[in-house]
Coordinates of C-alpha atoms in Angstrom, one line a residue:
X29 CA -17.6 14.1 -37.3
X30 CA -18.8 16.2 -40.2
X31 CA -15.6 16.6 -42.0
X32 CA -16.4 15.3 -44.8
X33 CA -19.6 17.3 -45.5
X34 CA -19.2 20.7 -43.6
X35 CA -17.3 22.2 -46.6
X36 CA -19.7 21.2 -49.2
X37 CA -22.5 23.4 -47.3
X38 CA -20.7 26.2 -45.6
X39 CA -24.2 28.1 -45.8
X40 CA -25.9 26.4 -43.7
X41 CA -23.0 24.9 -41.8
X42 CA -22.9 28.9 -40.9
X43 CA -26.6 29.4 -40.3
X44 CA -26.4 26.3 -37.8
X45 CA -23.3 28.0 -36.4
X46 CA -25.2 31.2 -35.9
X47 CA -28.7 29.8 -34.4
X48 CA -25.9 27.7 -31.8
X49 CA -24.1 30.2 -31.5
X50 CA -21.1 28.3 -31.4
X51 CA -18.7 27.0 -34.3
X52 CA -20.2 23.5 -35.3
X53 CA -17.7 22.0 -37.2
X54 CA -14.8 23.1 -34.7
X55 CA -16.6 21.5 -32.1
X56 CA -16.9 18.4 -34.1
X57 CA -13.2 18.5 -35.1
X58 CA -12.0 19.0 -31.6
X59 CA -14.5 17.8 -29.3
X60 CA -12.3 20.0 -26.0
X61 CA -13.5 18.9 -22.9
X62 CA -15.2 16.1 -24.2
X63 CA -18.0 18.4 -24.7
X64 CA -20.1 16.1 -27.9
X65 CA -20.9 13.8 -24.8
X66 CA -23.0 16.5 -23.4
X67 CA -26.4 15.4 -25.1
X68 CA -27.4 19.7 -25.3
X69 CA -24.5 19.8 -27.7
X70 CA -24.7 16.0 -29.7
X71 CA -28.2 15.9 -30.5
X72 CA -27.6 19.5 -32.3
X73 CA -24.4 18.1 -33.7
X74 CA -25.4 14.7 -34.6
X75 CA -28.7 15.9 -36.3
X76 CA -26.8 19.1 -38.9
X77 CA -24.4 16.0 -39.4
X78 CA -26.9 13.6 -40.0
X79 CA -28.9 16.3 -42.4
X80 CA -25.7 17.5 -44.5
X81 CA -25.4 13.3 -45.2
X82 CA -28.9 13.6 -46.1
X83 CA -28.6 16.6 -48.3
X84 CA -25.2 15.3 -50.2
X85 CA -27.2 12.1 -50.8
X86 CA -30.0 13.8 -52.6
X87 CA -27.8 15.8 -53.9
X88 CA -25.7 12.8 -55.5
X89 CA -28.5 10.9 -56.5
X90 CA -30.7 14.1 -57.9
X91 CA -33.9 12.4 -56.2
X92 CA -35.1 11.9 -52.7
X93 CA -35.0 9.1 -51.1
X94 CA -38.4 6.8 -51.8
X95 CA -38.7 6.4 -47.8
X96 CA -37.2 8.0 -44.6
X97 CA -36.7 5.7 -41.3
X98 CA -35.2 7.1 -37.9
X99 CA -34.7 6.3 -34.4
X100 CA -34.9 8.5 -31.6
X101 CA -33.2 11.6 -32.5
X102 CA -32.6 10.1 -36.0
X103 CA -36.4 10.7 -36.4
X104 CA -36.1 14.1 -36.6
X105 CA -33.6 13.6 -39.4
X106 CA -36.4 11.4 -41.2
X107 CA -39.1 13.9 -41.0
X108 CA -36.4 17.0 -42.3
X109 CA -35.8 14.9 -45.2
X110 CA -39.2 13.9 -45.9
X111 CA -40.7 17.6 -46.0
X112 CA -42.2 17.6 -43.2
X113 CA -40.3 21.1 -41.4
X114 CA -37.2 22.7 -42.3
X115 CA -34.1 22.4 -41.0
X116 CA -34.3 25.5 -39.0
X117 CA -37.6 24.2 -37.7
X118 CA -35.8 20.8 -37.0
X119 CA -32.4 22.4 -35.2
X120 CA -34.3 24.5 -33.1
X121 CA -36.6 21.6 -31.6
X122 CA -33.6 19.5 -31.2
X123 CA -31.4 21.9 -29.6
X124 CA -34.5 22.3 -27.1
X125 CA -34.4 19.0 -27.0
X126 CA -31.0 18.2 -26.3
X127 CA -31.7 21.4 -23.6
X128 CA -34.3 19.4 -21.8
X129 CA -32.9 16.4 -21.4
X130 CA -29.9 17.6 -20.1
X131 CA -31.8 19.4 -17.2
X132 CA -33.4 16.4 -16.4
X133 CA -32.3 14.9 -13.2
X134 CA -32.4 11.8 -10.8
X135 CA -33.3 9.2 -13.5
X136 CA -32.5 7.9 -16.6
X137 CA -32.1 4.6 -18.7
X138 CA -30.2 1.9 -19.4
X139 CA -30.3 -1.0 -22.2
X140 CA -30.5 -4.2 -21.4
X141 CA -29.9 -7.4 -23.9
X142 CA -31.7 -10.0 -24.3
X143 CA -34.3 -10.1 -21.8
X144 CA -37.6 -9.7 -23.3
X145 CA -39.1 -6.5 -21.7
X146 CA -42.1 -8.9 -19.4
X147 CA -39.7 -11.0 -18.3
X148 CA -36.9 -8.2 -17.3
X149 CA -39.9 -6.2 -15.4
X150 CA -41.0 -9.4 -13.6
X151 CA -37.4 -10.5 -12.3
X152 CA -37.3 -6.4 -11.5
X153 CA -40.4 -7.1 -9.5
X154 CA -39.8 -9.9 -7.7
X155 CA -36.8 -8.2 -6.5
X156 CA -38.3 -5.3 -5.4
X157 CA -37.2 -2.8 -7.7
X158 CA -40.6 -0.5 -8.3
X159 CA -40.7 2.6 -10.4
X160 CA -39.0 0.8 -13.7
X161 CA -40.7 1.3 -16.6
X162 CA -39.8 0.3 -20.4
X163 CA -39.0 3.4 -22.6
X164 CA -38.4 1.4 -25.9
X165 CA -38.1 -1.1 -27.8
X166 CA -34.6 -1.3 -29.6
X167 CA -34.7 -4.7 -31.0
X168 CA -35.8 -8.4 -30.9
X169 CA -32.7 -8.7 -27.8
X170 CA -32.1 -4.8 -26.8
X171 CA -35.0 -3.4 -24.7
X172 CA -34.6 0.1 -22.7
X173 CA -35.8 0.6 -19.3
X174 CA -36.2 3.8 -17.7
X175 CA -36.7 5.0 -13.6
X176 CA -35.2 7.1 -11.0
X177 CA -31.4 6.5 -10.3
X178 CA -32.3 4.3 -7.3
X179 CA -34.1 1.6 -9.4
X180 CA -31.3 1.8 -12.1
X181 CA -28.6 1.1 -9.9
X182 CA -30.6 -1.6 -8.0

């Protein structure tokens, strides 16, 4: 991951190595103990990756782009390339973030297929299962729940 774009900016590949303080594209390469599957180190991986894409892009095209969509951590991708903070501003939240959820404990969430949300809470309900709430909206036939481990596994 990153290969093909770490080399064009070894500036900021190095600034994001420094503010890690680890080597990014090392990690990337080699991924040792399976270590990108630890969300504190993807979501810092995933969004320089995701910026130096961005960046070669704009670079490529000499203009930015006319609009900027994202999706959970890809919308802090969207907002670095539409102005709106750096990309030291933008690593530093998600490495926080990445951080925080990774010290959260006893829940999380799962995604479900095609159950529309109402429906999946009601058949949840009816069996019991309390604490369940829905965390997003993925698409027309993916919906994410989230809740303590209990009412996951149940």
């Amino acid at each position: 991951m990153g290969a093909d774009v770490f080399g064009h900016y070894p500036g900021i590949t190095r600034f994001a190595c420094d503010l890690l303080g680890y080597d990014l594209p090392a990690r990337c390469r080699d991924n040792r103990d399976d270590v990108l599957s630890r969300t504190e180190c993807t979501q810092p991986a995933l969004f320089t990756v995701n910026a130096l894409h961005a960046f070669e892009r704009e670079r490529r095209e000499g203009r930015p782009a006319d609009y900027y969509l994202g999706h959970s951590l890809g919308e802090y991708n969207a907002l670095l390339a539409a102005g709106v903070f750096d990309f030291e501003t933008g690593l530093r939240i998600v490495q926080k973030r990445g951080e925080l959820m990774a010290a959260a404990s006893g829940g999380g969430m799962t995604a479900v297929m095609n159950t529309p949300a109402d429906r999946l809470l009601e058949v949840l309900g009816a069996d019991g299962v309390e604490g369940v709430e829905t965390a997003a909206h993925n698409t027309d036939t993916q919906v994410v729940i989230a809740g303590a481990d209990g009412a996951l596994r149940a």
